[in-house]
Tab-separated table of C-alpha atoms in Angstrom:
chain	number	residue	atom	x	y	z
Y	10	UNK	CA	42.070	-172.274	11.961
Y	11	UNK	CA	41.979	-170.907	8.373
Y	12	UNK	CA	38.174	-170.529	8.545
Y	13	UNK	CA	38.503	-168.645	11.815
Y	14	UNK	CA	41.091	-166.263	10.342
Y	15	UNK	CA	38.906	-165.599	7.268
Y	16	UNK	CA	35.860	-164.959	9.438
Y	17	UNK	CA	37.785	-162.519	11.613
Y	18	UNK	CA	39.035	-160.674	8.528
Y	19	UNK	CA	35.489	-160.381	7.094
Y	20	UNK	CA	34.141	-159.141	10.390
Y	21	UNK	CA	36.962	-156.582	10.677
Y	22	UNK	CA	36.283	-155.247	7.145
Y	23	UNK	CA	32.586	-155.005	7.913
Y	24	UNK	CA	33.436	-153.282	11.164
Y	25	UNK	CA	35.344	-150.523	9.391
Y	26	UNK	CA	32.326	-149.666	7.221
Y	27	UNK	CA	30.034	-149.795	10.241
Y	28	UNK	CA	32.188	-147.845	12.641
Y	29	UNK	CA	30.848	-144.457	11.596
Y	30	UNK	CA	27.277	-145.230	12.710
Y	31	UNK	CA	27.846	-147.820	15.442
Y	32	UNK	CA	26.632	-147.286	18.955
Y	33	UNK	CA	29.359	-146.663	21.581
Y	34	UNK	CA	29.102	-150.197	22.968
Y	35	UNK	CA	29.337	-151.613	19.430
Y	36	UNK	CA	32.467	-149.570	18.661
Y	37	UNK	CA	34.335	-151.429	21.406
Y	38	UNK	CA	33.345	-154.837	20.000
Y	39	UNK	CA	34.352	-153.783	16.469
Y	40	UNK	CA	37.795	-152.599	17.659
Y	41	UNK	CA	38.397	-155.907	19.472
Y	42	UNK	CA	37.580	-157.829	16.284
Y	43	UNK	CA	39.993	-155.652	14.290
Y	44	UNK	CA	42.777	-156.219	16.866
Y	45	UNK	CA	42.253	-160.011	16.772
Y	46	UNK	CA	42.397	-159.982	12.979
Y	47	UNK	CA	45.702	-158.094	13.040
Y	48	UNK	CA	47.190	-160.447	15.665
Y	49	UNK	CA	46.577	-163.502	13.492
Y	50	UNK	CA	48.885	-162.281	10.703
Y	51	UNK	CA	51.642	-164.850	10.020
Y	52	UNK	CA	55.000	-164.103	11.673
Y	53	UNK	CA	58.278	-164.203	9.803
Y	54	UNK	CA	60.237	-167.368	10.598
Y	55	UNK	CA	63.886	-166.614	11.488
Y	56	UNK	CA	66.253	-169.605	11.377
Y	57	UNK	CA	68.173	-170.135	14.651
Y	58	UNK	CA	71.713	-168.821	14.711
Y	59	UNK	CA	74.616	-170.999	15.840
Y	60	UNK	CA	75.706	-170.344	19.407
Y	61	UNK	CA	79.108	-168.998	20.331
Y	62	UNK	CA	80.120	-172.359	21.802
Y	63	UNK	CA	79.161	-174.151	18.579
Y	64	UNK	CA	81.391	-171.766	16.646
Y	65	UNK	CA	84.253	-172.551	19.039
Y	66	UNK	CA	83.686	-176.292	18.645
Y	67	UNK	CA	83.664	-176.047	14.860
Y	68	UNK	CA	86.910	-174.089	14.869
Y	69	UNK	CA	88.672	-176.660	17.065
Y	70	UNK	CA	87.271	-179.617	15.119
Y	71	UNK	CA	88.607	-178.128	11.898
Y	72	UNK	CA	91.983	-177.512	13.545
Y	73	UNK	CA	92.266	-181.062	14.922
Y	74	UNK	CA	91.411	-182.556	11.538
Y	75	UNK	CA	94.083	-180.426	9.867
Y	76	UNK	CA	96.545	-181.833	12.416
Y	77	UNK	CA	95.415	-185.388	11.572
Y	78	UNK	CA	93.934	-186.166	14.953
Y	79	UNK	CA	90.415	-187.345	15.891
Y	80	UNK	CA	89.624	-187.933	12.214
Y	81	UNK	CA	86.970	-190.506	13.111
Y	82	UNK	CA	84.603	-187.974	14.683
Y	83	UNK	CA	82.788	-185.229	12.846
Y	84	UNK	CA	81.791	-182.927	15.691
Y	85	UNK	CA	83.705	-181.927	18.800
Y	86	UNK	CA	80.875	-182.873	21.154
Y	87	UNK	CA	81.702	-186.538	20.409
Y	88	UNK	CA	85.210	-186.115	21.842
Y	89	UNK	CA	84.375	-186.910	25.474
Y	90	UNK	CA	81.517	-189.413	25.074
Y	91	UNK	CA	83.540	-191.455	22.569
Y	92	UNK	CA	86.742	-191.221	24.661
Y	93	UNK	CA	88.853	-189.829	21.821
Y	94	UNK	CA	92.405	-188.447	22.130
Y	95	UNK	CA	93.388	-185.002	20.861
Y	96	UNK	CA	96.991	-185.973	20.079
Y	97	UNK	CA	99.341	-183.033	19.542
Y	98	UNK	CA	102.378	-184.294	21.471
Y	99	UNK	CA	105.793	-183.029	20.417
Y	100	UNK	CA	104.614	-181.035	17.392
Y	101	UNK	CA	106.612	-177.878	18.080
Y	102	UNK	CA	103.382	-175.902	18.402
Y	103	UNK	CA	103.048	-172.428	19.931
Y	104	UNK	CA	100.054	-170.638	21.427
Y	105	UNK	CA	99.559	-168.744	18.176
Y	106	UNK	CA	99.165	-172.010	16.265
Y	107	UNK	CA	96.017	-172.905	18.211
Y	108	UNK	CA	92.495	-171.516	17.822
Y	109	UNK	CA	92.317	-168.497	20.134
Y	110	UNK	CA	89.054	-169.623	21.732
Y	111	UNK	CA	88.013	-172.191	24.380
Y	112	UNK	CA	86.914	-175.678	23.352
Y	113	UNK	CA	83.312	-174.643	23.971
Y	114	UNK	CA	82.524	-177.860	25.885
Y	115	UNK	CA	82.225	-178.755	29.551
Y	116	UNK	CA	83.036	-182.434	28.955
Y	117	UNK	CA	86.031	-183.422	26.808
Y	118	UNK	CA	88.217	-186.404	25.986
Y	119	UNK	CA	91.988	-186.732	26.356
Y	120	UNK	CA	94.221	-183.684	25.864
Y	121	UNK	CA	97.703	-184.852	24.837
Y	122	UNK	CA	99.574	-181.568	24.311
Y	123	UNK	CA	102.926	-182.469	25.917
Y	124	UNK	CA	106.341	-181.336	24.677
Y	125	UNK	CA	105.373	-178.209	22.777
Y	126	UNK	CA	105.935	-174.485	23.298
Y	127	UNK	CA	102.641	-173.532	24.904
Y	128	UNK	CA	102.587	-170.823	27.575
Y	129	UNK	CA	98.882	-170.925	28.477
Y	130	UNK	CA	95.875	-173.250	28.589
Y	131	UNK	CA	93.134	-170.722	27.871
Y	132	UNK	CA	91.453	-173.399	25.760
Y	133	UNK	CA	90.396	-175.102	29.026
Y	134	UNK	CA	88.050	-172.320	30.123
Y	135	UNK	CA	84.624	-173.755	30.877
Y	136	UNK	CA	85.740	-177.401	30.938
Y	137	UNK	CA	84.397	-179.342	33.931
Y	138	UNK	CA	85.437	-182.924	33.264
Y	139	UNK	CA	88.145	-184.711	31.275
Y	140	UNK	CA	87.227	-188.251	30.217
Y	141	UNK	CA	90.717	-189.571	29.761
Y	142	UNK	CA	94.192	-188.099	30.164
Y	143	UNK	CA	95.328	-184.505	30.539
Y	144	UNK	CA	98.999	-184.204	29.594
Y	145	UNK	CA	100.482	-180.732	29.160
Y	146	UNK	CA	103.902	-181.572	30.615
Y	147	UNK	CA	107.137	-180.190	29.167
Y	148	UNK	CA	105.702	-176.828	28.139
Y	149	UNK	CA	106.258	-173.359	29.663
Y	150	UNK	CA	102.795	-173.028	31.194
Y	151	UNK	CA	102.919	-171.232	34.553
Y	152	UNK	CA	99.205	-170.629	35.234
Y	153	UNK	CA	96.466	-173.226	35.716
Y	154	UNK	CA	93.596	-170.840	36.477
Y	155	UNK	CA	91.805	-171.583	33.161
Y	156	UNK	CA	91.084	-174.997	34.750
Y	157	UNK	CA	89.093	-173.409	37.573
Y	158	UNK	CA	85.897	-175.324	36.680
Y	159	UNK	CA	87.468	-178.789	36.338
Y	160	UNK	CA	86.133	-181.274	38.900
Y	161	UNK	CA	87.624	-184.497	37.570
Y	162	UNK	CA	90.182	-186.147	35.297
Y	163	UNK	CA	89.512	-189.858	34.894
Y	164	UNK	CA	92.971	-190.811	33.634
Y	165	UNK	CA	96.491	-189.443	33.940
Y	166	UNK	CA	97.061	-185.780	34.753
Y	167	UNK	CA	100.691	-184.958	34.043
Y	168	UNK	CA	102.130	-181.546	34.923
Y	169	UNK	CA	105.826	-182.288	35.409
Y	170	UNK	CA	108.251	-180.054	33.563
Y	171	UNK	CA	106.075	-176.951	33.956
Y	172	UNK	CA	107.443	-173.824	35.711
Y	173	UNK	CA	104.677	-173.814	38.324
Y	174	UNK	CA	105.011	-172.311	41.792
Y	175	UNK	CA	101.466	-173.171	42.853
Y	176	UNK	CA	98.494	-175.179	41.610
Y	177	UNK	CA	95.951	-172.361	41.738
Y	178	UNK	CA	93.072	-173.181	39.422
Y	179	UNK	CA	92.625	-176.737	40.702
Y	180	UNK	CA	90.523	-175.821	43.726
Y	181	UNK	CA	87.429	-177.591	42.333
Y	182	UNK	CA	89.276	-180.801	41.426
Y	183	UNK	CA	87.673	-183.694	43.307
Y	184	UNK	CA	88.751	-186.866	41.530
Y	185	UNK	CA	91.801	-187.775	39.467
Y	186	UNK	CA	93.392	-190.987	38.273
Y	187	UNK	CA	97.183	-190.727	38.333
Y	188	UNK	CA	98.435	-187.219	39.108
Y	189	UNK	CA	102.072	-186.183	38.578
Y	190	UNK	CA	103.113	-182.936	40.289
Y	191	UNK	CA	106.832	-183.596	40.538
Y	192	UNK	CA	107.862	-180.034	39.786
Y	193	UNK	CA	111.058	-178.582	41.322
Y	194	UNK	CA	109.693	-175.001	41.412
Y	195	UNK	CA	106.439	-175.987	43.146
Y	196	UNK	CA	106.220	-174.667	46.726
Y	197	UNK	CA	102.437	-174.294	47.254
Y	198	UNK	CA	100.152	-177.340	46.846
Y	199	UNK	CA	97.226	-176.004	48.884
Y	200	UNK	CA	94.981	-175.793	45.783
Y	201	UNK	CA	94.554	-179.583	45.739
Y	202	UNK	CA	92.885	-179.539	49.169
Y	203	UNK	CA	89.535	-180.689	47.745
Y	204	UNK	CA	90.756	-183.818	45.988
Y	205	UNK	CA	88.788	-186.705	47.503
Y	206	UNK	CA	90.209	-189.652	45.575
Y	207	UNK	CA	93.262	-190.431	43.447
Y	208	UNK	CA	94.708	-193.773	42.439
Y	209	UNK	CA	98.202	-192.238	42.642
Y	210	UNK	CA	99.757	-188.810	43.203
Y	211	UNK	CA	103.461	-188.483	42.501
Y	212	UNK	CA	105.117	-185.777	44.606
Y	213	UNK	CA	108.560	-184.394	45.364
Y	214	UNK	CA	110.148	-184.264	48.800
Y	215	UNK	CA	107.415	-182.851	51.067
Y	216	UNK	CA	109.908	-180.416	52.609
Y	217	UNK	CA	109.834	-178.574	49.272
Y	218	UNK	CA	106.225	-177.500	49.897
Y	219	UNK	CA	105.891	-174.426	52.089
Y	220	UNK	CA	102.099	-174.204	51.781
Y	221	UNK	CA	100.114	-177.444	52.028
Y	222	UNK	CA	96.485	-178.561	52.381
Y	223	UNK	CA	95.088	-178.189	55.877
Y	224	UNK	CA	94.507	-181.140	58.170
Y	225	UNK	CA	90.836	-182.079	57.945
Y	226	UNK	CA	90.578	-181.171	54.261
Y	227	UNK	CA	89.270	-183.787	51.787
Y	228	UNK	CA	92.836	-184.308	50.526
Y	229	UNK	CA	94.298	-184.982	53.960
Y	230	UNK	CA	91.354	-187.159	54.964
Y	231	UNK	CA	91.804	-189.088	51.713
Y	232	UNK	CA	95.432	-189.777	52.536
Y	233	UNK	CA	94.410	-191.101	55.946
Y	234	UNK	CA	91.581	-193.268	54.603
Y	235	UNK	CA	93.507	-194.705	51.653
Y	236	UNK	CA	91.307	-193.076	48.997
Y	237	UNK	CA	94.389	-191.147	47.960
Y	238	UNK	CA	97.787	-192.780	47.483
Y	239	UNK	CA	100.809	-190.471	47.323
Y	240	UNK	CA	104.342	-191.512	46.538
Y	241	UNK	CA	107.636	-189.815	45.849
Y	242	UNK	CA	111.368	-190.132	46.090
Y	243	UNK	CA	112.374	-193.698	45.300
Y	244	UNK	CA	108.814	-194.534	44.073
Y	245	UNK	CA	108.388	-197.028	46.910
Y	246	UNK	CA	107.929	-194.573	49.731
Y	247	UNK	CA	104.330	-193.716	50.531
Y	248	UNK	CA	103.577	-190.202	51.766
Y	249	UNK	CA	101.221	-189.489	54.641
Y	250	UNK	CA	99.090	-186.566	55.785
Y	251	UNK	CA	101.739	-185.862	58.409
Y	252	UNK	CA	104.110	-185.014	55.546
Y	253	UNK	CA	101.784	-183.426	52.984
Y	254	UNK	CA	99.400	-181.484	55.250
Y	255	UNK	CA	99.757	-178.703	57.783
């Protein structure tokens, strides 16, 4: 390659001195040689910049370490694959105490943020799967739409104690382990229509729900087939599609 570059350079230099007396057909050949010589000049190597998501991950990893949680992992992308728990339960934290960016991952481990003073879950934007538990109960979160990409939670998903009127944001949820939606203010549960399987869903009195999943939806079919178990009241009473669907 080096010999080729040197040869092209020599030919180009010779071409410049010959251009004044070259025949028209030779001028074209000389110009091509000069263009090839110029194109072989080395390009400046620019180191790759970190992506926006990597910046988000670094910010959250630093925050978690400062809060003495997940100290055994060095990068946030290990959180889900290594089934780690982000433990911030009952720390008296507010929204302003958290990094004001999403996690920057589509696959995460357990989120244990219960009993704080959070009003939003904007950190969940872009997350598609939770490998573990998702516990945000006993906060003042009234909007679940940042979870609009979540398709599954393998462990417990606990929402009790939140001032929710609906479950909008959970429309893509397909699979969940144990799901607690015993929330006195909740009147619309139609957003869980696409859940196909759940080991247990804890509900309130079905008469509380004015808007429910439609008969024939994955949720209602799951209740009928046994892929979804729903209980409420005295914890022994199973709930059927006749009660939780419309």
